[in-house]
PDB file of C-alpha atoms in Angstrom:
ATOM      1  CA  MET A 102     -23.541  32.806 107.284  1.00 42.00           C
ATOM      2  CA  ARG A 103     -26.370  33.879 105.043  1.00 42.00           C
ATOM      3  CA  PHE A 104     -26.723  33.232 101.373  1.00 42.00           C
ATOM      4  CA  SER A 105     -26.696  36.268  98.792  1.00 39.00           C
ATOM      5  CA  LEU A 106     -29.784  36.672  96.693  1.00 36.00           C
ATOM      6  CA  PRO A 107     -27.594  35.532  93.477  1.00 37.00           C
ATOM      7  CA  GLY A 108     -26.206  32.374  95.364  1.00 47.00           C
ATOM      8  CA  LEU A 109     -29.843  31.460  95.918  1.00 47.00           C
ATOM      9  CA  PHE A 110     -30.603  31.499  92.249  1.00 39.00           C
ATOM     10  CA  LEU A 111     -27.459  29.534  91.855  1.00 47.00           C
ATOM     11  CA  LEU A 112     -28.814  27.249  94.256  1.00 52.00           C
ATOM     12  CA  LEU A 113     -31.772  26.443  92.315  1.00 46.00           C
ATOM     13  CA  ALA A 114     -30.166  26.231  88.974  1.00 43.00           C
ATOM     14  CA  ALA A 115     -26.626  24.490  89.816  1.00 42.00           C
ATOM     15  CA  CYS A 116     -28.009  22.049  92.162  1.00 43.00           C
ATOM     16  CA  ALA A 117     -29.687  20.232  89.213  1.00 42.00           C
ATOM     17  CA  GLY A 118     -26.520  20.941  87.274  1.00 42.00           C
ATOM     18  CA  SER A 119     -25.275  19.976  83.651  1.00 37.00           C
ATOM     19  CA  GLN A 120     -25.378  16.326  83.028  1.00 36.00           C
ATOM     20  CA  THR A 121     -22.036  16.797  81.736  1.00 34.00           C
ATOM     21  CA  ALA A 122     -19.176  15.435  83.762  1.00 35.00           C
ATOM     22  CA  ALA A 123     -17.055  17.782  85.248  1.00 34.00           C
ATOM     23  CA  THR A 124     -12.981  18.122  84.770  1.00 32.00           C
ATOM     24  CA  PRO A 125     -11.270  16.031  87.453  1.00 33.00           C
ATOM     25  CA  VAL A 126      -9.637  18.374  90.477  1.00 34.00           C
ATOM     26  CA  ALA A 127      -6.701  17.198  92.871  1.00 33.00           C
ATOM     27  CA  THR A 128      -8.000  16.300  96.289  1.00 33.00           C
ATOM     28  CA  SER A 129      -6.780  17.631  99.723  1.00 34.00           C
ATOM     29  CA  THR A 130      -5.484  14.698 100.467  1.00 34.00           C
ATOM     30  CA  PRO A 131      -3.930  11.584  98.380  1.00 33.00           C
ATOM     31  CA  PRO A 132      -6.897   9.623  96.754  1.00 32.00           C
ATOM     32  CA  PRO A 133      -7.369   5.949  98.165  1.00 32.00           C
ATOM     33  CA  THR A 134      -6.370   3.178  96.130  1.00 28.00           C
ATOM     34  CA  SER A 135      -8.670   2.345  93.065  1.00 26.00           C
ATOM     35  CA  VAL A 136     -10.479  -0.675  92.946  1.00 27.00           C
ATOM     36  CA  THR A 137     -11.853  -2.353  90.114  1.00 25.00           C
ATOM     37  CA  THR A 138     -13.846  -5.299  89.671  1.00 26.00           C
ATOM     38  CA  SER A 139     -14.096  -7.829  86.877  1.00 26.00           C
ATOM     39  CA  LEU A 140     -17.397  -8.247  85.293  1.00 25.00           C
ATOM     40  CA  PRO A 141     -18.408 -11.057  83.231  1.00 26.00           C
ATOM     41  CA  ASP A 142     -21.127 -10.618  80.669  1.00 29.00           C
ATOM     42  CA  ALA A 143     -24.640  -9.576  81.656  1.00 29.00           C
ATOM     43  CA  PRO A 144     -27.613 -11.518  81.735  1.00 29.00           C
ATOM     44  CA  THR A 145     -30.434 -10.863  79.244  1.00 29.00           C
ATOM     45  CA  THR A 146     -33.000 -10.402  81.797  1.00 29.00           C
ATOM     46  CA  THR A 147     -33.049  -9.092  85.054  1.00 32.00           C
ATOM     47  CA  PRO A 148     -35.116 -10.621  87.991  1.00 31.00           C
ATOM     48  CA  GLY A 149     -38.352  -8.895  88.968  1.00 33.00           C
ATOM     49  CA  SER A 150     -37.690  -6.215  86.267  1.00 35.00           C
ATOM     50  CA  THR A 151     -40.747  -4.274  84.949  1.00 44.00           C
ATOM     51  CA  THR A 152     -38.692  -2.168  82.135  1.00 48.00           C
ATOM     52  CA  THR A 153     -35.674  -4.072  80.817  1.00 49.00           C
ATOM     53  CA  VAL A 154     -32.940  -1.377  79.923  1.00 48.00           C
ATOM     54  CA  ASP A 155     -30.486  -1.832  77.207  1.00 49.00           C
ATOM     55  CA  ARG A 156     -27.360  -0.974  79.041  1.00 45.00           C
ATOM     56  CA  SER A 157     -25.417  -0.028  76.274  1.00 48.00           C
ATOM     57  CA  LEU A 158     -27.629   2.721  75.067  1.00 49.00           C
ATOM     58  CA  LEU A 159     -27.225   4.301  78.575  1.00 59.00           C
ATOM     59  CA  PHE A 160     -24.820   2.914  81.211  1.00 77.00           C
ATOM     60  CA  ASP A 161     -22.700  -0.222  81.212  1.00 88.00           C
ATOM     61  CA  HIS A 162     -24.311  -1.363  84.584  1.00 93.00           C
ATOM     62  CA  LEU A 163     -27.925  -0.056  84.284  1.00 91.00           C
ATOM     63  CA  VAL A 164     -29.918  -3.061  84.628  1.00 92.00           C
ATOM     64  CA  GLU A 165     -33.449  -1.777  85.133  1.00 94.00           C
ATOM     65  CA  SER A 166     -35.595   1.155  85.477  1.00 95.00           C
ATOM     66  CA  THR A 167     -38.779   1.317  87.206  1.00 96.00           C
ATOM     67  CA  SER A 168     -40.675   3.181  89.979  1.00 96.00           C
ATOM     68  CA  TYR A 169     -40.641   2.569  93.818  1.00 97.00           C
ATOM     69  CA  ALA A 170     -43.560   4.326  95.093  1.00 92.00           C
ATOM     70  CA  ASN A 171     -45.635   7.649  94.210  1.00 88.00           C
ATOM     71  CA  ASP A 172     -44.737   6.969  90.562  1.00 91.00           C
ATOM     72  CA  GLN A 173     -40.920   7.999  91.480  1.00 96.00           C
ATOM     73  CA  GLU A 174     -38.726   6.809  89.068  1.00 97.00           C
ATOM     74  CA  VAL A 175     -35.461   4.438  90.512  1.00 98.00           C
ATOM     75  CA  ASP A 176     -32.852   3.074  88.128  1.00 97.00           C
ATOM     76  CA  ILE A 177     -31.051   0.190  89.484  1.00 97.00           C
ATOM     77  CA  HIS A 178     -27.392  -0.130  88.498  1.00 97.00           C
ATOM     78  CA  ALA A 179     -25.748  -3.250  89.459  1.00 97.00           C
ATOM     79  CA  PRO A 180     -22.891  -5.878  88.766  1.00 95.00           C
ATOM     80  CA  LYS A 181     -23.507  -8.475  86.377  1.00 91.00           C
ATOM     81  CA  THR A 182     -23.644 -11.498  88.527  1.00 94.00           C
ATOM     82  CA  LEU A 183     -25.061 -12.027  91.957  1.00 96.00           C
ATOM     83  CA  GLY A 184     -22.085 -11.340  94.432  1.00 96.00           C
ATOM     84  CA  PRO A 185     -21.473  -9.846  97.966  1.00 97.00           C
ATOM     85  CA  TRP A 186     -21.861  -6.409  96.837  1.00 98.00           C
ATOM     86  CA  PRO A 187     -22.808  -3.490  98.989  1.00 98.00           C
ATOM     87  CA  VAL A 188     -26.189  -1.599  98.598  1.00 98.00           C
ATOM     88  CA  VAL A 189     -26.478   1.821  97.929  1.00 98.00           C
ATOM     89  CA  VAL A 190     -29.529   4.390  97.516  1.00 98.00           C
ATOM     90  CA  SER A 191     -28.559   7.645  95.553  1.00 98.00           C
ATOM     91  CA  ILE A 192     -30.514  10.818  95.928  1.00 98.00           C
ATOM     92  CA  HIS A 193     -30.210  13.770  93.396  1.00 98.00           C
ATOM     93  CA  GLY A 194     -30.061  17.477  94.386  1.00 98.00           C
ATOM     94  CA  GLY A 195     -31.905  20.204  92.391  1.00 97.00           C
ATOM     95  CA  GLY A 196     -32.824  22.725  95.119  1.00 97.00           C
ATOM     96  CA  TRP A 197     -35.877  20.834  96.335  1.00 98.00           C
ATOM     97  CA  PHE A 198     -37.607  22.391  93.298  1.00 97.00           C
ATOM     98  CA  THR A 199     -36.404  20.423  90.516  1.00 96.00           C
ATOM     99  CA  GLY A 200     -33.808  17.682  89.694  1.00 96.00           C
ATOM    100  CA  SER A 201     -33.039  14.439  87.926  1.00 93.00           C
ATOM    101  CA  LEU A 202     -31.691  11.063  89.013  1.00 92.00           C
ATOM    102  CA  ASP A 203     -29.414  11.565  85.695  1.00 92.00           C
ATOM    103  CA  SER A 204     -27.500  13.871  87.679  1.00 95.00           C
ATOM    104  CA  MET A 205     -26.281  10.786  89.660  1.00 96.00           C
ATOM    105  CA  SER A 206     -26.106   8.337  87.184  1.00 95.00           C
ATOM    106  CA  PRO A 207     -22.287   8.702  86.641  1.00 95.00           C
ATOM    107  CA  LEU A 208     -21.716   8.084  90.141  1.00 97.00           C
ATOM    108  CA  ALA A 209     -24.275   5.419  90.250  1.00 97.00           C
ATOM    109  CA  ASP A 210     -22.802   3.458  87.430  1.00 96.00           C
ATOM    110  CA  ASP A 211     -19.381   3.883  88.682  1.00 96.00           C
ATOM    111  CA  LEU A 212     -19.933   2.493  91.924  1.00 97.00           C
ATOM    112  CA  ALA A 213     -21.582  -0.494  90.229  1.00 97.00           C
ATOM    113  CA  GLY A 214     -18.606  -1.260  87.885  1.00 96.00           C
ATOM    114  CA  ARG A 215     -16.687  -1.362  91.030  1.00 97.00           C
ATOM    115  CA  GLY A 216     -19.042  -3.703  92.859  1.00 97.00           C
ATOM    116  CA  ALA A 217     -21.960  -2.125  94.498  1.00 98.00           C
ATOM    117  CA  VAL A 218     -25.838  -2.326  93.902  1.00 98.00           C
ATOM    118  CA  VAL A 219     -27.101   1.258  93.343  1.00 98.00           C
ATOM    119  CA  PHE A 220     -30.779   2.229  93.645  1.00 98.00           C
ATOM    120  CA  ASN A 221     -30.770   5.609  92.183  1.00 98.00           C
ATOM    121  CA  ALA A 222     -33.833   7.567  92.909  1.00 98.00           C
ATOM    122  CA  THR A 223     -35.609  10.215  92.293  1.00 97.00           C
ATOM    123  CA  TYR A 224     -38.666  11.910  94.653  1.00 98.00           C
ATOM    124  CA  ARG A 225     -41.459  14.117  94.472  1.00 97.00           C
ATOM    125  CA  THR A 226     -39.681  17.757  94.430  1.00 97.00           C
ATOM    126  CA  ILE A 227     -41.626  20.990  94.792  1.00 97.00           C
ATOM    127  CA  THR A 228     -42.364  21.314  90.709  1.00 96.00           C
ATOM    128  CA  LYS A 229     -43.748  17.737  90.929  1.00 95.00           C
ATOM    129  CA  GLY A 230     -46.206  18.360  94.107  1.00 96.00           C
ATOM    130  CA  GLY A 231     -43.916  17.732  96.800  1.00 96.00           C
ATOM    131  CA  SER A 232     -43.223  19.379  99.896  1.00 97.00           C
ATOM    132  CA  PHE A 233     -42.139  18.842 103.551  1.00 98.00           C
ATOM    133  CA  PRO A 234     -42.515  16.003 104.897  1.00 98.00           C
ATOM    134  CA  SER A 235     -43.654  13.938 101.634  1.00 97.00           C
ATOM    135  CA  MET A 236     -40.374  14.681  99.888  1.00 97.00           C
ATOM    136  CA  VAL A 237     -38.620  13.364 102.692  1.00 98.00           C
ATOM    137  CA  ASP A 238     -41.079  10.373 102.809  1.00 98.00           C
ATOM    138  CA  ASP A 239     -40.042   9.481  99.470  1.00 98.00           C
ATOM    139  CA  VAL A 240     -36.264   9.302 100.090  1.00 98.00           C
ATOM    140  CA  ALA A 241     -36.883   6.957 103.238  1.00 98.00           C
ATOM    141  CA  CYS A 242     -39.330   4.777 101.313  1.00 98.00           C
ATOM    142  CA  ALA A 243     -36.560   4.534  98.685  1.00 98.00           C
ATOM    143  CA  VAL A 244     -34.540   3.094 101.347  1.00 98.00           C
ATOM    144  CA  ALA A 245     -37.020   0.327 102.378  1.00 98.00           C
ATOM    145  CA  TYR A 246     -37.397  -0.344  98.190  1.00 98.00           C
ATOM    146  CA  ALA A 247     -33.619  -0.945  98.237  1.00 98.00           C
ATOM    147  CA  ARG A 248     -33.877  -3.385 100.980  1.00 98.00           C
ATOM    148  CA  HIS A 249     -36.909  -5.100  99.470  1.00 98.00           C
ATOM    149  CA  ARG A 250     -35.167  -5.696  96.207  1.00 98.00           C
ATOM    150  CA  ALA A 251     -31.453  -5.889  97.323  1.00 98.00           C
ATOM    151  CA  PRO A 252     -31.584  -9.569  97.685  1.00 97.00           C
ATOM    152  CA  GLU A 253     -32.091 -10.163  93.858  1.00 97.00           C
ATOM    153  CA  PHE A 254     -28.632  -8.479  93.145  1.00 97.00           C
ATOM    154  CA  THR A 255     -26.565  -9.010  96.259  1.00 98.00           C
ATOM    155  CA  THR A 256     -25.584 -11.825  98.572  1.00 97.00           C
ATOM    156  CA  THR A 257     -25.199  -9.475 101.307  1.00 96.00           C
ATOM    157  CA  PRO A 258     -28.220  -7.314 101.476  1.00 96.00           C
ATOM    158  CA  GLY A 259     -28.170  -6.429 105.049  1.00 94.00           C
ATOM    159  CA  LEU A 260     -26.449  -2.770 105.071  1.00 97.00           C
ATOM    160  CA  VAL A 261     -27.871  -0.119 103.032  1.00 98.00           C
ATOM    161  CA  THR A 262     -25.667   3.262 102.447  1.00 98.00           C
ATOM    162  CA  ILE A 263     -27.548   6.594 101.326  1.00 99.00           C
ATOM    163  CA  ILE A 264     -25.757   9.127  99.239  1.00 99.00           C
ATOM    164  CA  GLY A 265     -27.260  12.541  98.765  1.00 98.00           C
ATOM    165  CA  HIS A 266     -25.923  15.553  96.577  1.00 98.00           C
ATOM    166  CA  SER A 267     -26.951  19.029  97.509  1.00 98.00           C
ATOM    167  CA  ALA A 268     -30.519  19.135  98.459  1.00 98.00           C
ATOM    168  CA  GLY A 269     -30.488  15.489  98.217  1.00 98.00           C
ATOM    169  CA  ALA A 270     -28.060  15.505 100.805  1.00 98.00           C
ATOM    170  CA  HIS A 271     -30.206  17.150 103.264  1.00 98.00           C
ATOM    171  CA  LEU A 272     -32.792  14.861 102.755  1.00 98.00           C
ATOM    172  CA  VAL A 273     -30.780  12.033 103.306  1.00 98.00           C
ATOM    173  CA  ALA A 274     -29.277  13.494 106.288  1.00 99.00           C
ATOM    174  CA  LEU A 275     -33.033  13.613 107.748  1.00 98.00           C
ATOM    175  CA  VAL A 276     -33.493   9.891 106.869  1.00 98.00           C
ATOM    176  CA  THR A 277     -30.319   9.005 108.512  1.00 98.00           C
ATOM    177  CA  LEU A 278     -30.676  10.667 111.731  1.00 98.00           C
ATOM    178  CA  THR A 279     -34.264  10.168 112.761  1.00 98.00           C
ATOM    179  CA  ASP A 280     -36.814   7.325 112.116  1.00 97.00           C
ATOM    180  CA  ARG A 281     -39.882   9.535 111.865  1.00 97.00           C
ATOM    181  CA  PHE A 282     -40.172   9.545 108.012  1.00 97.00           C
ATOM    182  CA  GLY A 283     -41.725   7.240 105.543  1.00 94.00           C
ATOM    183  CA  GLY A 284     -45.415   8.301 105.276  1.00 89.00           C
ATOM    184  CA  ASP A 285     -47.395   5.366 103.644  1.00 91.00           C
ATOM    185  CA  CYS A 286     -44.494   3.518 102.205  1.00 96.00           C
ATOM    186  CA  PRO A 287     -45.750   0.067 100.692  1.00 96.00           C
ATOM    187  CA  TRP A 288     -42.476  -1.440 101.547  1.00 97.00           C
ATOM    188  CA  ALA A 289     -42.217  -3.136 105.184  1.00 95.00           C
ATOM    189  CA  GLU A 290     -38.706  -3.516 105.356  1.00 97.00           C
ATOM    190  CA  SER A 291     -36.856  -0.805 107.571  1.00 97.00           C
ATOM    191  CA  ARG A 292     -36.684   2.800 106.147  1.00 98.00           C
ATOM    192  CA  LEU A 293     -33.230   3.737 107.996  1.00 98.00           C
ATOM    193  CA  PRO A 294     -29.910   3.601 106.048  1.00 98.00           C
ATOM    194  CA  ASP A 295     -26.854   2.017 108.152  1.00 98.00           C
ATOM    195  CA  ALA A 296     -24.482   4.720 106.702  1.00 98.00           C
ATOM    196  CA  MET A 297     -24.565   8.067 104.796  1.00 98.00           C
ATOM    197  CA  VAL A 298     -22.327   9.896 102.219  1.00 99.00           C
ATOM    198  CA  GLY A 299     -23.514  13.701 101.947  1.00 99.00           C
ATOM    199  CA  LEU A 300     -22.391  15.702  98.991  1.00 98.00           C
ATOM    200  CA  ALA A 301     -22.302  19.590  99.518  1.00 98.00           C
ATOM    201  CA  GLY A 302     -25.321  19.610 101.458  1.00 98.00           C
ATOM    202  CA  PRO A 303     -27.314  22.718 102.793  1.00 98.00           C
ATOM    203  CA  TYR A 304     -27.980  21.141 105.972  1.00 98.00           C
ATOM    204  CA  ASN A 305     -29.079  23.828 108.366  1.00 98.00           C
ATOM    205  CA  THR A 306     -32.210  24.978 106.267  1.00 97.00           C
ATOM    206  CA  ASP A 307     -32.855  27.594 109.040  1.00 96.00           C
ATOM    207  CA  ARG A 308     -30.361  29.711 106.772  1.00 96.00           C
ATOM    208  CA  LEU A 309     -32.640  29.318 103.593  1.00 96.00           C
ATOM    209  CA  ALA A 310     -35.773  31.077 105.038  1.00 93.00           C
ATOM    210  CA  ILE A 311     -35.570  33.345 101.792  1.00 92.00           C
ATOM    211  CA  ILE A 312     -36.296  29.941  99.524  1.00 94.00           C
ATOM    212  CA  LEU A 313     -37.988  27.166 101.420  1.00 96.00           C
ATOM    213  CA  GLY A 314     -41.189  28.631 102.069  1.00 96.00           C
ATOM    214  CA  PRO A 315     -42.665  26.150  99.450  1.00 96.00           C
ATOM    215  CA  PHE A 316     -40.777  23.802 100.940  1.00 97.00           C
ATOM    216  CA  TYR A 317     -42.098  23.987 104.441  1.00 97.00           C
ATOM    217  CA  GLY A 318     -45.405  25.771 103.881  1.00 95.00           C
ATOM    218  CA  THR A 319     -45.227  28.070 106.452  1.00 95.00           C
ATOM    219  CA  ASP A 320     -43.082  31.338 107.466  1.00 94.00           C
ATOM    220  CA  PRO A 321     -40.596  30.389 110.118  1.00 94.00           C
ATOM    221  CA  ALA A 322     -41.322  33.494 111.994  1.00 93.00           C
ATOM    222  CA  GLU A 323     -45.158  32.530 112.214  1.00 94.00           C
ATOM    223  CA  ASP A 324     -44.817  28.861 112.360  1.00 96.00           C
ATOM    224  CA  PRO A 325     -41.414  27.424 113.231  1.00 96.00           C
ATOM    225  CA  ALA A 326     -42.558  23.636 113.946  1.00 97.00           C
ATOM    226  CA  PRO A 327     -41.993  22.453 110.576  1.00 98.00           C
ATOM    227  CA  TRP A 328     -38.626  24.256 109.932  1.00 98.00           C
ATOM    228  CA  LEU A 329     -37.451  22.691 113.240  1.00 98.00           C
ATOM    229  CA  ALA A 330     -38.808  19.129 112.027  1.00 98.00           C
ATOM    230  CA  GLY A 331     -37.086  19.470 108.846  1.00 98.00           C
ATOM    231  CA  ASN A 332     -33.485  20.788 110.152  1.00 98.00           C
ATOM    232  CA  PRO A 333     -31.144  17.682 110.429  1.00 98.00           C
ATOM    233  CA  LEU A 334     -29.522  19.585 113.270  1.00 98.00           C
ATOM    234  CA  THR A 335     -32.530  18.776 115.458  1.00 98.00           C
ATOM    235  CA  TYR A 336     -31.855  15.116 115.588  1.00 98.00           C
ATOM    236  CA  VAL A 337     -28.131  14.980 115.937  1.00 98.00           C
ATOM    237  CA  ALA A 338     -28.106  14.440 119.626  1.00 98.00           C
ATOM    238  CA  ASP A 339     -30.437  11.724 119.517  1.00 97.00           C
ATOM    239  CA  SER A 340     -29.366   9.803 116.541  1.00 98.00           C
ATOM    240  CA  ARG A 341     -28.029   6.364 116.350  1.00 96.00           C
ATOM    241  CA  GLY A 342     -24.622   7.261 115.694  1.00 96.00           C
ATOM    242  CA  VAL A 343     -24.293   5.615 112.062  1.00 98.00           C
ATOM    243  CA  PRO A 344     -21.148   6.143 110.069  1.00 98.00           C
ATOM    244  CA  ILE A 345     -21.322   9.548 108.154  1.00 98.00           C
ATOM    245  CA  LEU A 346     -18.953  10.776 105.601  1.00 98.00           C
ATOM    246  CA  LEU A 347     -19.592  14.467 104.457  1.00 98.00           C
ATOM    247  CA  MET A 348     -17.600  15.709 101.270  1.00 98.00           C
ATOM    248  CA  HIS A 349     -17.440  19.356 100.093  1.00 98.00           C
ATOM    249  CA  GLY A 350     -15.664  21.480  97.549  1.00 98.00           C
ATOM    250  CA  ASP A 351     -13.446  24.121  98.873  1.00 97.00           C
ATOM    251  CA  ALA A 352     -14.512  26.095  95.491  1.00 98.00           C
ATOM    252  CA  ASP A 353     -17.900  25.697  96.127  1.00 98.00           C
ATOM    253  CA  GLU A 354     -19.942  29.092  95.772  1.00 96.00           C
ATOM    254  CA  VAL A 355     -23.527  27.403  95.608  1.00 97.00           C
ATOM    255  CA  VAL A 356     -23.643  25.610  99.058  1.00 98.00           C
ATOM    256  CA  PRO A 357     -20.890  27.126 100.972  1.00 97.00           C
ATOM    257  CA  LEU A 358     -18.664  24.789 102.670  1.00 98.00           C
ATOM    258  CA  PRO A 359     -19.434  25.937 106.545  1.00 98.00           C
ATOM    259  CA  PHE A 360     -23.040  24.125 106.007  1.00 98.00           C
ATOM    260  CA  THR A 361     -20.776  21.025 106.041  1.00 98.00           C
ATOM    261  CA  ARG A 362     -18.794  22.236 109.014  1.00 98.00           C
ATOM    262  CA  GLU A 363     -21.857  23.096 110.871  1.00 98.00           C
ATOM    263  CA  LEU A 364     -23.193  19.601 110.773  1.00 98.00           C
ATOM    264  CA  GLU A 365     -19.710  18.166 111.427  1.00 98.00           C
ATOM    265  CA  LYS A 366     -19.225  20.262 114.729  1.00 98.00           C
ATOM    266  CA  ALA A 367     -22.798  19.133 115.702  1.00 98.00           C
ATOM    267  CA  LEU A 368     -22.281  15.486 115.234  1.00 98.00           C
ATOM    268  CA  THR A 369     -18.575  15.827 116.832  1.00 98.00           C
ATOM    269  CA  ASP A 370     -19.889  17.491 120.135  1.00 98.00           C
ATOM    270  CA  ALA A 371     -22.669  15.161 120.245  1.00 98.00           C
ATOM    271  CA  GLY A 372     -20.046  12.267 119.984  1.00 98.00           C
ATOM    272  CA  LYS A 373     -21.349  10.542 116.818  1.00 98.00           C
ATOM    273  CA  PRO A 374     -18.949   9.353 114.056  1.00 98.00           C
ATOM    274  CA  VAL A 375     -18.448  11.582 111.318  1.00 98.00           C
ATOM    275  CA  GLU A 376     -15.541  11.928 108.525  1.00 98.00           C
ATOM    276  CA  VAL A 377     -15.054  15.166 106.525  1.00 98.00           C
ATOM    277  CA  ASP A 378     -13.480  15.515 103.132  1.00 98.00           C
ATOM    278  CA  VAL A 379     -12.961  18.770 101.671  1.00 98.00           C
ATOM    279  CA  ILE A 380     -11.867  18.574  98.151  1.00 98.00           C
ATOM    280  CA  GLY A 381      -9.203  21.034  96.794  1.00 97.00           C
ATOM    281  CA  SER A 382     -10.611  23.108  93.737  1.00 96.00           C
ATOM    282  CA  ALA A 383     -13.973  21.625  93.444  1.00 97.00           C
ATOM    283  CA  ASP A 384     -17.052  23.275  93.010  1.00 98.00           C
ATOM    284  CA  HIS A 385     -20.765  22.290  93.538  1.00 98.00           C
ATOM    285  CA  ASN A 386     -21.067  19.671  90.585  1.00 96.00           C
ATOM    286  CA  THR A 387     -17.588  18.478  90.502  1.00 96.00           C
ATOM    287  CA  ILE A 388     -18.296  16.817  94.131  1.00 98.00           C
ATOM    288  CA  ARG A 389     -20.504  14.177  92.416  1.00 97.00           C
ATOM    289  CA  ASP A 390     -18.359  13.548  89.551  1.00 97.00           C
ATOM    290  CA  PRO A 391     -17.043   9.984  89.949  1.00 96.00           C
ATOM    291  CA  ARG A 392     -13.677  10.593  88.772  1.00 96.00           C
ATOM    292  CA  VAL A 393     -13.234  12.848  91.690  1.00 97.00           C
ATOM    293  CA  VAL A 394     -15.227  11.033  94.402  1.00 98.00           C
ATOM    294  CA  GLY A 395     -15.384   7.341  93.419  1.00 97.00           C
ATOM    295  CA  ASP A 396     -12.650   6.062  94.946  1.00 98.00           C
ATOM    296  CA  ARG A 397     -13.321   7.584  98.566  1.00 98.00           C
ATOM    297  CA  ILE A 398     -16.775   6.743  98.240  1.00 98.00           C
ATOM    298  CA  PHE A 399     -16.039   3.009  97.612  1.00 98.00           C
ATOM    299  CA  GLU A 400     -13.656   2.941 100.157  1.00 98.00           C
ATOM    300  CA  PHE A 401     -16.448   4.181 102.606  1.00 98.00           C
ATOM    301  CA  LEU A 402     -18.729   1.324 101.349  1.00 97.00           C
ATOM    302  CA  LYS A 403     -16.293  -1.258 101.624  1.00 94.00           C
ATOM    303  CA  GLY A 404     -15.839  -0.080 105.430  1.00 93.00           C
ATOM    304  CA  GLN A 405     -19.249  -0.792 106.563  1.00 91.00           C
TER     305      GLN A 405
END
């Protein structure tokens, strides 16, 4: 399986995607029961906040916008009172070249409304001077930052689930499957997530040699080492075996479904836990629409 050249341009454009939520589509299996959390009014300030956001202007549960490392932005979406909320780190797509945390904000706010603390983070994309491994280091550092801040928002800060869409799913897979990333992260807490959700991820980057030269900084034929180190499949056999949920639309023309099937097979062959949900008629951006995947993701969070 190789990308056509038009498909590669679609990857760069559509991974960032329109910020307008897509029309919901029917799932291939009956959706789980929706869980709604009744929340009281928000406090007027938030603990440890560097920038207090008027959530009425943006999202109901956006309580703070700040940065976590290397001037990278993070929005914290959280229930309005302290409680036993699961902790999530959310990572956007954008084809490695670009992207914005806004693309994941609707899902982050939806999960917070159900009862989760979501650290919706960006990272140094190629257009911001990032490459391999610094881009992955940022994502790992976002996990450590979430662990550092989580006790301010939840009484159960111990477990962190990381969610990534598209190129972000590739990055979160690396952070989940190996402990080699994190760089000079200033936060001492663990950089390893306890569970992962991948949304339409192009996991096997060996299939993307035509566009990922700027990411790896080498030609795979001349210097394959970075390509090996940045491919999640490299680490499956020796990974910790944490819970993984992979979701993909069967109408995705940007990142084809076989990318998810390939990672699923590698994990299964290695005896690692993995769940796969194929969403009927969902395209590349629909797979991050909270109306389509919110129920299933929150069910997964509750199971950790």
